[in-house]
Amino acid sequence: SVSAFLLNRSSDLAIYFLINENIASDYKNSIIEACNHYGITYIILEGIDRQNGHPSIAGQNTIANIVSKAILR
């Protein structure tokens, strides 16, 4: 798999998987299970302001803040 390939390339490589809050729970649970199996950090994007189903500028800022906080932990 791509994740296994990337994880085996470098011990200091960090992989983050972004999970949309609107994804069906069975898909979300499968993604989380796979991330846990491969040691990949997942970030659930919640509270994103949207326009026509896509993040608004405020939503994009929220995504940036969520991802920044997760990476800087």
PDB file of N, CA and C in Angstrom:
ATOM      1  N   SER A   1       0.828  -1.181   0.000  1.00  0.00           N
ATOM      2  CA  SER A   1       0.000   0.000   0.000  1.00  0.00           C
ATOM      3  C   SER A   1       0.875   1.248   0.000  1.00  0.00           C
ATOM      4  N   VAL A   2       0.306   2.345  -0.389  1.00  0.00           N
ATOM      5  CA  VAL A   2       1.043   3.603  -0.432  1.00  0.00           C
ATOM      6  C   VAL A   2       1.502   4.012   0.959  1.00  0.00           C
ATOM      7  N   SER A   3       0.619   3.867   1.938  1.00  0.00           N
ATOM      8  CA  SER A   3       0.995   4.271   3.297  1.00  0.00           C
ATOM      9  C   SER A   3       2.150   3.424   3.824  1.00  0.00           C
ATOM     10  N   ALA A   4       2.126   2.128   3.588  1.00  0.00           N
ATOM     11  CA  ALA A   4       3.216   1.260   4.038  1.00  0.00           C
ATOM     12  C   ALA A   4       4.515   1.632   3.339  1.00  0.00           C
ATOM     13  N   PHE A   5       4.434   1.920   2.044  1.00  0.00           N
ATOM     14  CA  PHE A   5       5.616   2.337   1.292  1.00  0.00           C
ATOM     15  C   PHE A   5       6.205   3.612   1.888  1.00  0.00           C
ATOM     16  N   LEU A   6       5.360   4.612   2.126  1.00  0.00           N
ATOM     17  CA  LEU A   6       5.843   5.871   2.668  1.00  0.00           C
ATOM     18  C   LEU A   6       6.404   5.712   4.073  1.00  0.00           C
ATOM     19  N   LEU A   7       5.733   4.933   4.903  1.00  0.00           N
ATOM     20  CA  LEU A   7       6.193   4.735   6.273  1.00  0.00           C
ATOM     21  C   LEU A   7       7.530   4.006   6.326  1.00  0.00           C
ATOM     22  N   ASN A   8       7.788   3.145   5.361  1.00  0.00           N
ATOM     23  CA  ASN A   8       9.040   2.399   5.321  1.00  0.00           C
ATOM     24  C   ASN A   8      10.180   3.192   4.691  1.00  0.00           C
ATOM     25  N   ARG A   9       9.886   4.315   4.043  1.00  0.00           N
ATOM     26  CA  ARG A   9      10.913   5.112   3.377  1.00  0.00           C
ATOM     27  C   ARG A   9      11.732   5.941   4.358  1.00  0.00           C
ATOM     28  N   SER A  10      11.123   6.385   5.423  1.00  0.00           N
ATOM     29  CA  SER A  10      11.809   7.281   6.339  1.00  0.00           C
ATOM     30  C   SER A  10      11.194   7.161   7.728  1.00  0.00           C
ATOM     31  N   SER A  11      12.040   7.061   8.727  1.00  0.00           N
ATOM     32  CA  SER A  11      11.528   6.925  10.094  1.00  0.00           C
ATOM     33  C   SER A  11      11.013   8.254  10.650  1.00  0.00           C
ATOM     34  N   ASP A  12      11.395   9.372  10.045  1.00  0.00           N
ATOM     35  CA  ASP A  12      10.939  10.662  10.560  1.00  0.00           C
ATOM     36  C   ASP A  12       9.816  11.278   9.722  1.00  0.00           C
ATOM     37  N   LEU A  13       9.238  10.477   8.855  1.00  0.00           N
ATOM     38  CA  LEU A  13       8.143  10.943   8.011  1.00  0.00           C
ATOM     39  C   LEU A  13       6.839  10.936   8.795  1.00  0.00           C
ATOM     40  N   ALA A  14       6.076  12.017   8.702  1.00  0.00           N
ATOM     41  CA  ALA A  14       4.768  12.084   9.346  1.00  0.00           C
ATOM     42  C   ALA A  14       3.692  12.112   8.267  1.00  0.00           C
ATOM     43  N   ILE A  15       2.687  11.255   8.419  1.00  0.00           N
ATOM     44  CA  ILE A  15       1.570  11.218   7.492  1.00  0.00           C
ATOM     45  C   ILE A  15       0.308  11.564   8.276  1.00  0.00           C
ATOM     46  N   TYR A  16      -0.480  12.454   7.724  1.00  0.00           N
ATOM     47  CA  TYR A  16      -1.747  12.857   8.345  1.00  0.00           C
ATOM     48  C   TYR A  16      -2.876  12.580   7.364  1.00  0.00           C
ATOM     49  N   PHE A  17      -3.948  11.992   7.852  1.00  0.00           N
ATOM     50  CA  PHE A  17      -5.125  11.710   7.032  1.00  0.00           C
ATOM     51  C   PHE A  17      -6.249  12.617   7.516  1.00  0.00           C
ATOM     52  N   LEU A  18      -6.768  13.443   6.620  1.00  0.00           N
ATOM     53  CA  LEU A  18      -7.851  14.355   6.978  1.00  0.00           C
ATOM     54  C   LEU A  18      -9.184  13.685   6.712  1.00  0.00           C
ATOM     55  N   ILE A  19     -10.044  13.667   7.730  1.00  0.00           N
ATOM     56  CA  ILE A  19     -11.354  13.032   7.618  1.00  0.00           C
ATOM     57  C   ILE A  19     -12.431  14.108   7.690  1.00  0.00           C
ATOM     58  N   ASN A  20     -13.228  14.185   6.651  1.00  0.00           N
ATOM     59  CA  ASN A  20     -14.333  15.135   6.578  1.00  0.00           C
ATOM     60  C   ASN A  20     -15.412  14.729   7.576  1.00  0.00           C
ATOM     61  N   GLU A  21     -15.976  15.696   8.271  1.00  0.00           N
ATOM     62  CA  GLU A  21     -17.010  15.400   9.263  1.00  0.00           C
ATOM     63  C   GLU A  21     -18.284  14.845   8.631  1.00  0.00           C
ATOM     64  N   ASN A  22     -18.494  15.069   7.353  1.00  0.00           N
ATOM     65  CA  ASN A  22     -19.719  14.632   6.679  1.00  0.00           C
ATOM     66  C   ASN A  22     -19.632  13.238   6.070  1.00  0.00           C
ATOM     67  N   ILE A  23     -18.538  12.554   6.274  1.00  0.00           N
ATOM     68  CA  ILE A  23     -18.373  11.211   5.703  1.00  0.00           C
ATOM     69  C   ILE A  23     -19.238  10.219   6.492  1.00  0.00           C
ATOM     70  N   ALA A  24     -19.755   9.214   5.816  1.00  0.00           N
ATOM     71  CA  ALA A  24     -20.583   8.196   6.465  1.00  0.00           C
ATOM     72  C   ALA A  24     -19.781   7.505   7.570  1.00  0.00           C
ATOM     73  N   SER A  25     -20.452   7.181   8.666  1.00  0.00           N
ATOM     74  CA  SER A  25     -19.758   6.637   9.843  1.00  0.00           C
ATOM     75  C   SER A  25     -19.035   5.324   9.554  1.00  0.00           C
ATOM     76  N   ASP A  26     -19.580   4.474   8.674  1.00  0.00           N
ATOM     77  CA  ASP A  26     -18.867   3.223   8.383  1.00  0.00           C
ATOM     78  C   ASP A  26     -17.564   3.481   7.645  1.00  0.00           C
ATOM     79  N   TYR A  27     -17.540   4.469   6.742  1.00  0.00           N
ATOM     80  CA  TYR A  27     -16.293   4.840   6.072  1.00  0.00           C
ATOM     81  C   TYR A  27     -15.324   5.467   7.075  1.00  0.00           C
ATOM     82  N   LYS A  28     -15.849   6.356   7.888  1.00  0.00           N
ATOM     83  CA  LYS A  28     -15.021   7.025   8.895  1.00  0.00           C
ATOM     84  C   LYS A  28     -14.376   6.004   9.823  1.00  0.00           C
ATOM     85  N   ASN A  29     -15.148   5.045  10.307  1.00  0.00           N
ATOM     86  CA  ASN A  29     -14.613   4.014  11.199  1.00  0.00           C
ATOM     87  C   ASN A  29     -13.562   3.155  10.511  1.00  0.00           C
ATOM     88  N   SER A  30     -13.771   2.842   9.233  1.00  0.00           N
ATOM     89  CA  SER A  30     -12.783   2.056   8.482  1.00  0.00           C
ATOM     90  C   SER A  30     -11.482   2.828   8.298  1.00  0.00           C
ATOM     91  N   ILE A  31     -11.598   4.124   8.004  1.00  0.00           N
ATOM     92  CA  ILE A  31     -10.404   4.960   7.849  1.00  0.00           C
ATOM     93  C   ILE A  31      -9.635   5.022   9.162  1.00  0.00           C
ATOM     94  N   ILE A  32     -10.350   5.234  10.259  1.00  0.00           N
ATOM     95  CA  ILE A  32      -9.701   5.309  11.568  1.00  0.00           C
ATOM     96  C   ILE A  32      -9.017   3.988  11.899  1.00  0.00           C
ATOM     97  N   GLU A  33      -9.676   2.888  11.609  1.00  0.00           N
ATOM     98  CA  GLU A  33      -9.075   1.567  11.856  1.00  0.00           C
ATOM     99  C   GLU A  33      -7.800   1.382  11.034  1.00  0.00           C
ATOM    100  N   ALA A  34      -7.837   1.775   9.765  1.00  0.00           N
ATOM    101  CA  ALA A  34      -6.646   1.648   8.908  1.00  0.00           C
ATOM    102  C   ALA A  34      -5.527   2.566   9.404  1.00  0.00           C
ATOM    103  N   CYS A  35      -5.865   3.788   9.787  1.00  0.00           N
ATOM    104  CA  CYS A  35      -4.861   4.708  10.309  1.00  0.00           C
ATOM    105  C   CYS A  35      -4.210   4.148  11.564  1.00  0.00           C
ATOM    106  N   ASN A  36      -5.018   3.618  12.460  1.00  0.00           N
ATOM    107  CA  ASN A  36      -4.467   3.014  13.681  1.00  0.00           C
ATOM    108  C   ASN A  36      -3.570   1.832  13.348  1.00  0.00           C
ATOM    109  N   HIS A  37      -3.961   1.032  12.386  1.00  0.00           N
ATOM    110  CA  HIS A  37      -3.166  -0.136  11.988  1.00  0.00           C
ATOM    111  C   HIS A  37      -1.793   0.277  11.455  1.00  0.00           C
ATOM    112  N   TYR A  38      -1.773   1.319  10.622  1.00  0.00           N
ATOM    113  CA  TYR A  38      -0.522   1.753   9.992  1.00  0.00           C
ATOM    114  C   TYR A  38       0.215   2.829  10.780  1.00  0.00           C
ATOM    115  N   GLY A  39      -0.335   3.252  11.897  1.00  0.00           N
ATOM    116  CA  GLY A  39       0.328   4.276  12.695  1.00  0.00           C
ATOM    117  C   GLY A  39       0.251   5.662  12.070  1.00  0.00           C
ATOM    118  N   ILE A  40      -0.821   5.926  11.356  1.00  0.00           N
ATOM    119  CA  ILE A  40      -1.020   7.213  10.697  1.00  0.00           C
ATOM    120  C   ILE A  40      -1.929   8.073  11.570  1.00  0.00           C
ATOM    121  N   THR A  41      -1.528   9.305  11.759  1.00  0.00           N
ATOM    122  CA  THR A  41      -2.342  10.239  12.530  1.00  0.00           C
ATOM    123  C   THR A  41      -3.507  10.708  11.671  1.00  0.00           C
ATOM    124  N   TYR A  42      -4.697  10.642  12.225  1.00  0.00           N
ATOM    125  CA  TYR A  42      -5.854  11.154  11.491  1.00  0.00           C
ATOM    126  C   TYR A  42      -6.376  12.394  12.187  1.00  0.00           C
ATOM    127  N   ILE A  43      -6.926  13.288  11.379  1.00  0.00           N
ATOM    128  CA  ILE A  43      -7.465  14.544  11.876  1.00  0.00           C
ATOM    129  C   ILE A  43      -8.904  14.648  11.378  1.00  0.00           C
ATOM    130  N   ILE A  44      -9.837  14.731  12.306  1.00  0.00           N
ATOM    131  CA  ILE A  44     -11.241  14.861  11.922  1.00  0.00           C
ATOM    132  C   ILE A  44     -11.571  16.343  11.819  1.00  0.00           C
ATOM    133  N   LEU A  45     -11.999  16.762  10.643  1.00  0.00           N
ATOM    134  CA  LEU A  45     -12.339  18.155  10.395  1.00  0.00           C
ATOM    135  C   LEU A  45     -13.793  18.381  10.785  1.00  0.00           C
ATOM    136  N   GLU A  46     -13.998  19.144  11.845  1.00  0.00           N
ATOM    137  CA  GLU A  46     -15.348  19.397  12.355  1.00  0.00           C
ATOM    138  C   GLU A  46     -15.594  20.894  12.463  1.00  0.00           C
ATOM    139  N   GLY A  47     -16.861  21.276  12.327  1.00  0.00           N
ATOM    140  CA  GLY A  47     -17.235  22.674  12.485  1.00  0.00           C
ATOM    141  C   GLY A  47     -16.799  23.549  11.329  1.00  0.00           C
ATOM    142  N   ILE A  48     -16.749  22.988  10.141  1.00  0.00           N
ATOM    143  CA  ILE A  48     -16.289  23.718   8.965  1.00  0.00           C
ATOM    144  C   ILE A  48     -17.460  24.461   8.324  1.00  0.00           C
ATOM    145  N   ASP A  49     -17.344  25.783   8.206  1.00  0.00           N
ATOM    146  CA  ASP A  49     -18.357  26.568   7.518  1.00  0.00           C
ATOM    147  C   ASP A  49     -18.272  26.280   6.023  1.00  0.00           C
ATOM    148  N   ARG A  50     -19.432  26.073   5.407  1.00  0.00           N
ATOM    149  CA  ARG A  50     -19.456  25.696   3.988  1.00  0.00           C
ATOM    150  C   ARG A  50     -20.388  26.586   3.194  1.00  0.00           C
ATOM    151  N   GLN A  51     -20.075  26.670   1.903  1.00  0.00           N
ATOM    152  CA  GLN A  51     -20.955  27.314   0.930  1.00  0.00           C
ATOM    153  C   GLN A  51     -21.070  26.361  -0.245  1.00  0.00           C
ATOM    154  N   ASN A  52     -22.281  25.956  -0.574  1.00  0.00           N
ATOM    155  CA  ASN A  52     -22.519  25.003  -1.671  1.00  0.00           C
ATOM    156  C   ASN A  52     -21.715  23.721  -1.494  1.00  0.00           C
ATOM    157  N   GLY A  53     -21.575  23.266  -0.248  1.00  0.00           N
ATOM    158  CA  GLY A  53     -20.895  22.011   0.033  1.00  0.00           C
ATOM    159  C   GLY A  53     -19.384  22.099   0.135  1.00  0.00           C
ATOM    160  N   HIS A  54     -18.832  23.268  -0.130  1.00  0.00           N
ATOM    161  CA  HIS A  54     -17.374  23.444  -0.080  1.00  0.00           C
ATOM    162  C   HIS A  54     -17.023  24.422   1.034  1.00  0.00           C
ATOM    163  N   PRO A  55     -15.819  24.283   1.608  1.00  0.00           N
ATOM    164  CA  PRO A  55     -15.437  25.203   2.683  1.00  0.00           C
ATOM    165  C   PRO A  55     -15.429  26.655   2.196  1.00  0.00           C
ATOM    166  N   SER A  56     -16.063  27.519   2.996  1.00  0.00           N
ATOM    167  CA  SER A  56     -15.994  28.959   2.741  1.00  0.00           C
ATOM    168  C   SER A  56     -14.601  29.429   3.162  1.00  0.00           C
ATOM    169  N   ILE A  57     -14.340  30.709   3.019  1.00  0.00           N
ATOM    170  CA  ILE A  57     -13.052  31.240   3.480  1.00  0.00           C
ATOM    171  C   ILE A  57     -12.912  31.008   4.983  1.00  0.00           C
ATOM    172  N   ALA A  58     -13.991  31.232   5.728  1.00  0.00           N
ATOM    173  CA  ALA A  58     -13.953  30.966   7.171  1.00  0.00           C
ATOM    174  C   ALA A  58     -13.705  29.475   7.429  1.00  0.00           C
ATOM    175  N   GLY A  59     -14.334  28.615   6.625  1.00  0.00           N
ATOM    176  CA  GLY A  59     -14.126  27.178   6.757  1.00  0.00           C
ATOM    177  C   GLY A  59     -12.690  26.777   6.449  1.00  0.00           C
ATOM    178  N   GLN A  60     -12.098  27.417   5.453  1.00  0.00           N
ATOM    179  CA  GLN A  60     -10.694  27.137   5.113  1.00  0.00           C
ATOM    180  C   GLN A  60      -9.776  27.541   6.263  1.00  0.00           C
ATOM    181  N   ASN A  61     -10.099  28.663   6.896  1.00  0.00           N
ATOM    182  CA  ASN A  61      -9.309  29.085   8.058  1.00  0.00           C
ATOM    183  C   ASN A  61      -9.463  28.101   9.214  1.00  0.00           C
ATOM    184  N   THR A  62     -10.670  27.593   9.401  1.00  0.00           N
ATOM    185  CA  THR A  62     -10.904  26.594  10.446  1.00  0.00           C
ATOM    186  C   THR A  62     -10.091  25.339  10.164  1.00  0.00           C
ATOM    187  N   ILE A  63     -10.094  24.892   8.912  1.00  0.00           N
ATOM    188  CA  ILE A  63      -9.295  23.714   8.536  1.00  0.00           C
ATOM    189  C   ILE A  63      -7.824  23.962   8.840  1.00  0.00           C
ATOM    190  N   ALA A  64      -7.313  25.128   8.451  1.00  0.00           N
ATOM    191  CA  ALA A  64      -5.904  25.458   8.701  1.00  0.00           C
ATOM    192  C   ALA A  64      -5.597  25.416  10.194  1.00  0.00           C
ATOM    193  N   ASN A  65      -6.495  25.955  11.003  1.00  0.00           N
ATOM    194  CA  ASN A  65      -6.279  25.954  12.459  1.00  0.00           C
ATOM    195  C   ASN A  65      -6.303  24.554  13.034  1.00  0.00           C
ATOM    196  N   ILE A  66      -7.255  23.733  12.597  1.00  0.00           N
ATOM    197  CA  ILE A  66      -7.354  22.352  13.095  1.00  0.00           C
ATOM    198  C   ILE A  66      -6.092  21.567  12.735  1.00  0.00           C
ATOM    199  N   VAL A  67      -5.669  21.682  11.476  1.00  0.00           N
ATOM    200  CA  VAL A  67      -4.483  20.935  11.015  1.00  0.00           C
ATOM    201  C   VAL A  67      -3.224  21.443  11.725  1.00  0.00           C
ATOM    202  N   SER A  68      -3.082  22.753  11.847  1.00  0.00           N
ATOM    203  CA  SER A  68      -1.900  23.321  12.531  1.00  0.00           C
ATOM    204  C   SER A  68      -1.803  22.824  13.968  1.00  0.00           C
ATOM    205  N   LYS A  69      -2.916  22.866  14.676  1.00  0.00           N
ATOM    206  CA  LYS A  69      -2.905  22.406  16.074  1.00  0.00           C
ATOM    207  C   LYS A  69      -2.533  20.928  16.164  1.00  0.00           C
ATOM    208  N   ALA A  70      -3.045  20.111  15.238  1.00  0.00           N
ATOM    209  CA  ALA A  70      -2.745  18.671  15.264  1.00  0.00           C
ATOM    210  C   ALA A  70      -1.265  18.413  14.962  1.00  0.00           C
ATOM    211  N   ILE A  71      -0.718  19.145  14.008  1.00  0.00           N
ATOM    212  CA  ILE A  71       0.684  18.929  13.627  1.00  0.00           C
ATOM    213  C   ILE A  71       1.639  19.416  14.720  1.00  0.00           C
ATOM    214  N   LEU A  72       1.278  20.495  15.376  1.00  0.00           N
ATOM    215  CA  LEU A  72       2.171  21.083  16.377  1.00  0.00           C
ATOM    216  C   LEU A  72       2.074  20.433  17.751  1.00  0.00           C
ATOM    217  N   ARG A  73       1.221  19.439  17.909  1.00  0.00           N
ATOM    218  CA  ARG A  73       1.119  18.736  19.202  1.00  0.00           C
ATOM    219  C   ARG A  73       2.389  18.029  19.541  1.00  0.00           C
TER     220      ARG A  73
END
